[in-house]
C-alpha positions as YAML, in Angstrom:
chain: A
units: angstrom
residues:
- id: 1
  name: MET
  ca: [0.03, 17.84, 43.00]
- id: 2
  name: ALA
  ca: [2.95, 15.79, 44.23]
- id: 3
  name: LYS
  ca: [3.52, 12.37, 42.78]
- id: 4
  name: SER
  ca: [3.47, 9.28, 44.93]
- id: 5
  name: ARG
  ca: [6.57, 7.18, 45.46]
- id: 6
  name: ALA
  ca: [5.15, 4.42, 43.22]
- id: 7
  name: GLU
  ca: [4.56, 6.84, 40.33]
- id: 8
  name: ILE
  ca: [8.10, 8.21, 40.61]
- id: 9
  name: ASP
  ca: [9.55, 4.68, 40.71]
- id: 10
  name: LYS
  ca: [7.57, 3.77, 37.56]
- id: 11
  name: GLU
  ca: [8.93, 6.82, 35.75]
- id: 12
  name: ILE
  ca: [12.51, 5.99, 36.74]
- id: 13
  name: MET
  ca: [12.14, 2.38, 35.56]
- id: 14
  name: TYR
  ca: [10.57, 3.54, 32.31]
- id: 15
  name: ARG
  ca: [13.48, 5.92, 31.67]
- id: 16
  name: LYS
  ca: [15.96, 3.11, 32.30]
- id: 17
  name: ILE
  ca: [14.14, 0.73, 29.97]
- id: 18
  name: MET
  ca: [13.31, 3.35, 27.32]
- id: 19
  name: PRO
  ca: [16.17, 5.88, 27.33]
- id: 20
  name: SER
  ca: [15.02, 7.41, 24.03]
- id: 21
  name: ALA
  ca: [11.71, 8.41, 25.64]
- id: 22
  name: ALA
  ca: [13.55, 10.46, 28.25]
- id: 23
  name: ARG
  ca: [15.50, 12.28, 25.51]
- id: 24
  name: SER
  ca: [12.35, 13.08, 23.55]
- id: 25
  name: GLY
  ca: [10.87, 14.83, 26.55]
- id: 26
  name: GLY
  ca: [8.17, 12.31, 27.39]
- id: 27
  name: ALA
  ca: [9.39, 11.57, 30.92]
- id: 28
  name: VAL
  ca: [10.65, 13.47, 33.94]
- id: 29
  name: THR
  ca: [14.22, 14.51, 33.29]
- id: 30
  name: SER
  ca: [15.46, 14.55, 36.87]
- id: 31
  name: ALA
  ca: [17.14, 11.40, 38.15]
- id: 32
  name: ASP
  ca: [16.32, 12.23, 41.77]
- id: 33
  name: PRO
  ca: [13.49, 9.88, 42.88]
- id: 34
  name: GLY
  ca: [12.12, 12.44, 45.33]
- id: 35
  name: SER
  ca: [11.97, 15.18, 42.73]
- id: 36
  name: THR
  ca: [8.63, 16.46, 41.47]
- id: 37
  name: ALA
  ca: [10.09, 18.21, 38.42]
- id: 38
  name: ALA
  ca: [7.73, 18.85, 35.56]
- id: 39
  name: ALA
  ca: [8.09, 16.98, 32.30]
- id: 40
  name: ALA
  ca: [10.34, 18.59, 29.74]
- id: 41
  name: ALA
  ca: [8.81, 20.24, 26.70]
- id: 42
  name: PRO
  ca: [8.36, 17.74, 23.89]
- id: 43
  name: SER
  ca: [10.88, 17.96, 21.09]
- id: 44
  name: SER
  ca: [9.84, 18.13, 17.48]
- id: 45
  name: GLU
  ca: [8.54, 14.69, 16.73]
- id: 46
  name: ILE
  ca: [8.26, 13.01, 13.36]
- id: 47
  name: PRO
  ca: [4.56, 12.44, 12.67]
- id: 48
  name: SER
  ca: [3.23, 8.99, 12.00]
- id: 49
  name: PRO
  ca: [2.87, 8.28, 8.28]
- id: 50
  name: PHE
  ca: [-0.84, 7.61, 8.74]
- id: 51
  name: SER
  ca: [-1.67, 10.49, 11.06]
- id: 52
  name: ALA
  ca: [-1.18, 13.38, 8.66]
- id: 53
  name: PRO
  ca: [-3.89, 13.45, 5.99]
- id: 54
  name: GLY
  ca: [-1.96, 15.78, 3.64]
- id: 55
  name: ARG
  ca: [1.29, 13.86, 3.97]
- id: 56
  name: LYS
  ca: [3.47, 14.20, 0.88]
- id: 57
  name: THR
  ca: [6.43, 11.97, 1.77]
- id: 58
  name: ALA
  ca: [7.42, 9.70, 4.58]
- id: 59
  name: GLY
  ca: [10.69, 11.39, 5.38]
- id: 60
  name: LEU
  ca: [13.13, 12.20, 8.08]
- id: 61
  name: GLN
  ca: [14.67, 15.64, 7.99]
- id: 62
  name: LEU
  ca: [18.41, 15.41, 8.36]
- id: 63
  name: PRO
  ca: [19.76, 17.90, 10.90]
- id: 64
  name: GLU
  ca: [22.73, 19.03, 8.79]
- id: 65
  name: SER
  ca: [20.69, 19.71, 5.64]
- id: 66
  name: GLN
  ca: [17.01, 20.62, 5.79]
- id: 67
  name: ASP
  ca: [16.48, 20.37, 2.03]
- id: 68
  name: MET
  ca: [17.48, 16.68, 1.90]
- id: 69
  name: ILE
  ca: [15.20, 14.00, 3.35]
- id: 70
  name: LEU
  ca: [15.58, 10.30, 4.04]
- id: 71
  name: VAL
  ca: [12.68, 8.42, 2.43]
- id: 72
  name: ASN
  ca: [11.57, 4.81, 2.15]
- id: 73
  name: LEU
  ca: [10.52, 4.89, -1.48]
- id: 74
  name: MET
  ca: [8.58, 1.63, -1.13]
- id: 75
  name: GLU
  ca: [6.47, 3.13, 1.66]
- id: 76
  name: ASP
  ca: [5.56, 6.09, -0.51]
- id: 77
  name: LEU
  ca: [4.71, 3.77, -3.39]
- id: 78
  name: VAL
  ca: [2.52, 1.53, -1.19]
- id: 79
  name: LEU
  ca: [0.65, 4.50, 0.25]
- id: 80
  name: SER
  ca: [0.13, 6.07, -3.16]
- id: 81
  name: ARG
  ca: [-1.29, 2.84, -4.65]
- id: 82
  name: LEU
  ca: [-3.32, 1.74, -1.62]
- id: 83
  name: ASP
  ca: [-6.59, 3.54, -2.40]
- id: 84
  name: ALA
  ca: [-6.54, 2.65, -6.09]
- id: 85
  name: THR
  ca: [-5.96, -1.02, -5.29]
- id: 86
  name: LEU
  ca: [-8.68, -1.02, -2.61]
- id: 87
  name: MET
  ca: [-11.21, 0.28, -5.13]
- id: 88
  name: ARG
  ca: [-10.84, -2.91, -7.15]
- id: 89
  name: PHE
  ca: [-11.87, -5.15, -4.25]
- id: 90
  name: ASN
  ca: [-15.06, -5.42, -2.25]
- id: 91
  name: CYS
  ca: [-13.57, -5.05, 1.21]
- id: 92
  name: CYS
  ca: [-13.63, -2.70, 4.17]
- id: 93
  name: LYS
  ca: [-11.95, 0.64, 3.55]
- id: 94
  name: CYS
  ca: [-11.79, 1.93, 7.14]
- id: 95
  name: ASN
  ca: [-8.56, 3.42, 8.46]
- id: 96
  name: LYS
  ca: [-7.79, 0.38, 10.62]
- id: 97
  name: CYS
  ca: [-8.01, -1.98, 7.65]
- id: 98
  name: LYS
  ca: [-5.99, 0.40, 5.46]
- id: 99
  name: LYS
  ca: [-3.23, 0.51, 8.07]
- id: 100
  name: ASP
  ca: [-3.26, -3.28, 8.40]
- id: 101
  name: ILE
  ca: [-3.06, -3.71, 4.63]
- id: 102
  name: ALA
  ca: [-0.22, -1.20, 4.31]
- id: 103
  name: ALA
  ca: [1.71, -2.82, 7.17]
- id: 104
  name: ILE
  ca: [1.35, -6.33, 5.75]
- id: 105
  name: ALA
  ca: [2.36, -5.17, 2.27]
- id: 106
  name: LEU
  ca: [5.38, -3.25, 3.58]
- id: 107
  name: ASN
  ca: [6.51, -6.27, 5.60]
- id: 108
  name: LYS
  ca: [6.51, -8.36, 2.40]
- id: 109
  name: LEU
  ca: [8.51, -5.78, 0.43]
- id: 110
  name: THR
  ca: [12.19, -4.95, 0.66]
- id: 111
  name: PRO
  ca: [12.66, -1.36, 1.84]
- id: 112
  name: LYS
  ca: [14.34, 1.03, -0.61]
- id: 113
  name: TYR
  ca: [15.73, 4.02, 1.27]
- id: 114
  name: ALA
  ca: [17.13, 7.06, -0.50]
- id: 115
  name: VAL
  ca: [18.23, 10.55, 0.43]
- id: 116
  name: ILE
  ca: [16.52, 12.94, -1.95]
- id: 117
  name: SER
  ca: [15.89, 16.65, -2.17]
- id: 118
  name: ARG
  ca: [12.38, 17.86, -1.43]
- id: 119
  name: GLY
  ca: [11.16, 18.43, -4.98]
- id: 120
  name: ASP
  ca: [12.94, 15.45, -6.56]
- id: 121
  name: GLU
  ca: [10.36, 13.23, -8.23]
- id: 122
  name: VAL
  ca: [12.84, 11.42, -10.53]
- id: 123
  name: LYS
  ca: [13.87, 8.82, -7.94]
- id: 124
  name: LYS
  ca: [10.22, 8.18, -7.02]
- id: 125
  name: THR
  ca: [9.25, 7.68, -10.67]
- id: 126
  name: GLU
  ca: [12.17, 5.30, -11.22]
- id: 127
  name: THR
  ca: [11.10, 3.28, -8.18]
- id: 128
  name: GLU
  ca: [7.49, 3.22, -9.38]
- id: 129
  name: ASN
  ca: [8.51, 1.98, -12.82]
- id: 130
  name: GLN
  ca: [10.86, -0.65, -11.39]
- id: 131
  name: TYR
  ca: [8.80, -1.97, -8.46]
- id: 132
  name: GLY
  ca: [5.20, -1.04, -9.32]
- id: 133
  name: THR
  ca: [4.01, -4.56, -10.12]
- id: 134
  name: GLU
  ca: [5.73, -5.99, -7.04]
- id: 135
  name: VAL
  ca: [4.02, -3.40, -4.82]
- id: 136
  name: THR
  ca: [0.61, -4.03, -6.39]
- id: 137
  name: GLY
  ca: [1.04, -7.79, -5.88]
- id: 138
  name: ALA
  ca: [1.96, -7.30, -2.22]
- id: 139
  name: LEU
  ca: [-1.06, -5.02, -1.76]
- id: 140
  name: VAL
  ca: [-3.41, -7.56, -3.34]
- id: 141
  name: GLN
  ca: [-2.08, -10.33, -1.06]
- id: 142
  name: ALA
  ca: [-2.44, -8.05, 1.98]
- id: 143
  name: ILE
  ca: [-6.00, -7.10, 1.00]
- id: 144
  name: MET
  ca: [-6.95, -10.77, 0.73]
- id: 145
  name: LEU
  ca: [-5.51, -11.48, 4.18]
- id: 146
  name: VAL
  ca: [-7.31, -8.57, 5.82]
- id: 147
  name: LYS
  ca: [-10.53, -9.31, 3.94]
- id: 148
  name: LYS
  ca: [-10.40, -12.89, 5.21]
- id: 149
  name: GLU
  ca: [-9.77, -11.91, 8.85]
- id: 150
  name: PRO
  ca: [-10.46, -8.23, 9.60]
- id: 151
  name: ARG
  ca: [-9.52, -7.04, 13.10]
- id: 152
  name: HIS
  ca: [-12.79, -5.22, 13.79]
...
């Protein structure tokens, strides 16, 4: 089915405002406003840290070396300690509250990015030993905020 002129204009404006969306394949790739070209096939996207249940690390695969990944070590530490910290408090444990708590805690913490190989646990253990109490404190503060005013 052909798209209306208004739909095509919206897509063109979206591509101008969000050029990265056009590169990722989410929008029509033709610049011709009268074109009814189909959307490009989506490229390999990095999954959301909270969408994959069996997620091992929050990482970005580097194109030049697939065995090295870019990781926010604080994010991994927050996500690994989230459930254990939630068990200590009488608060909601739904996914929405967990995401809110993790986001608030991560916003309070300084990110610690590192490029590590896939099986390297040494850097993660060093980060846990160095920043474990700081992460737990940020999680407790975030839990109290969400417990006081949940968004559901």
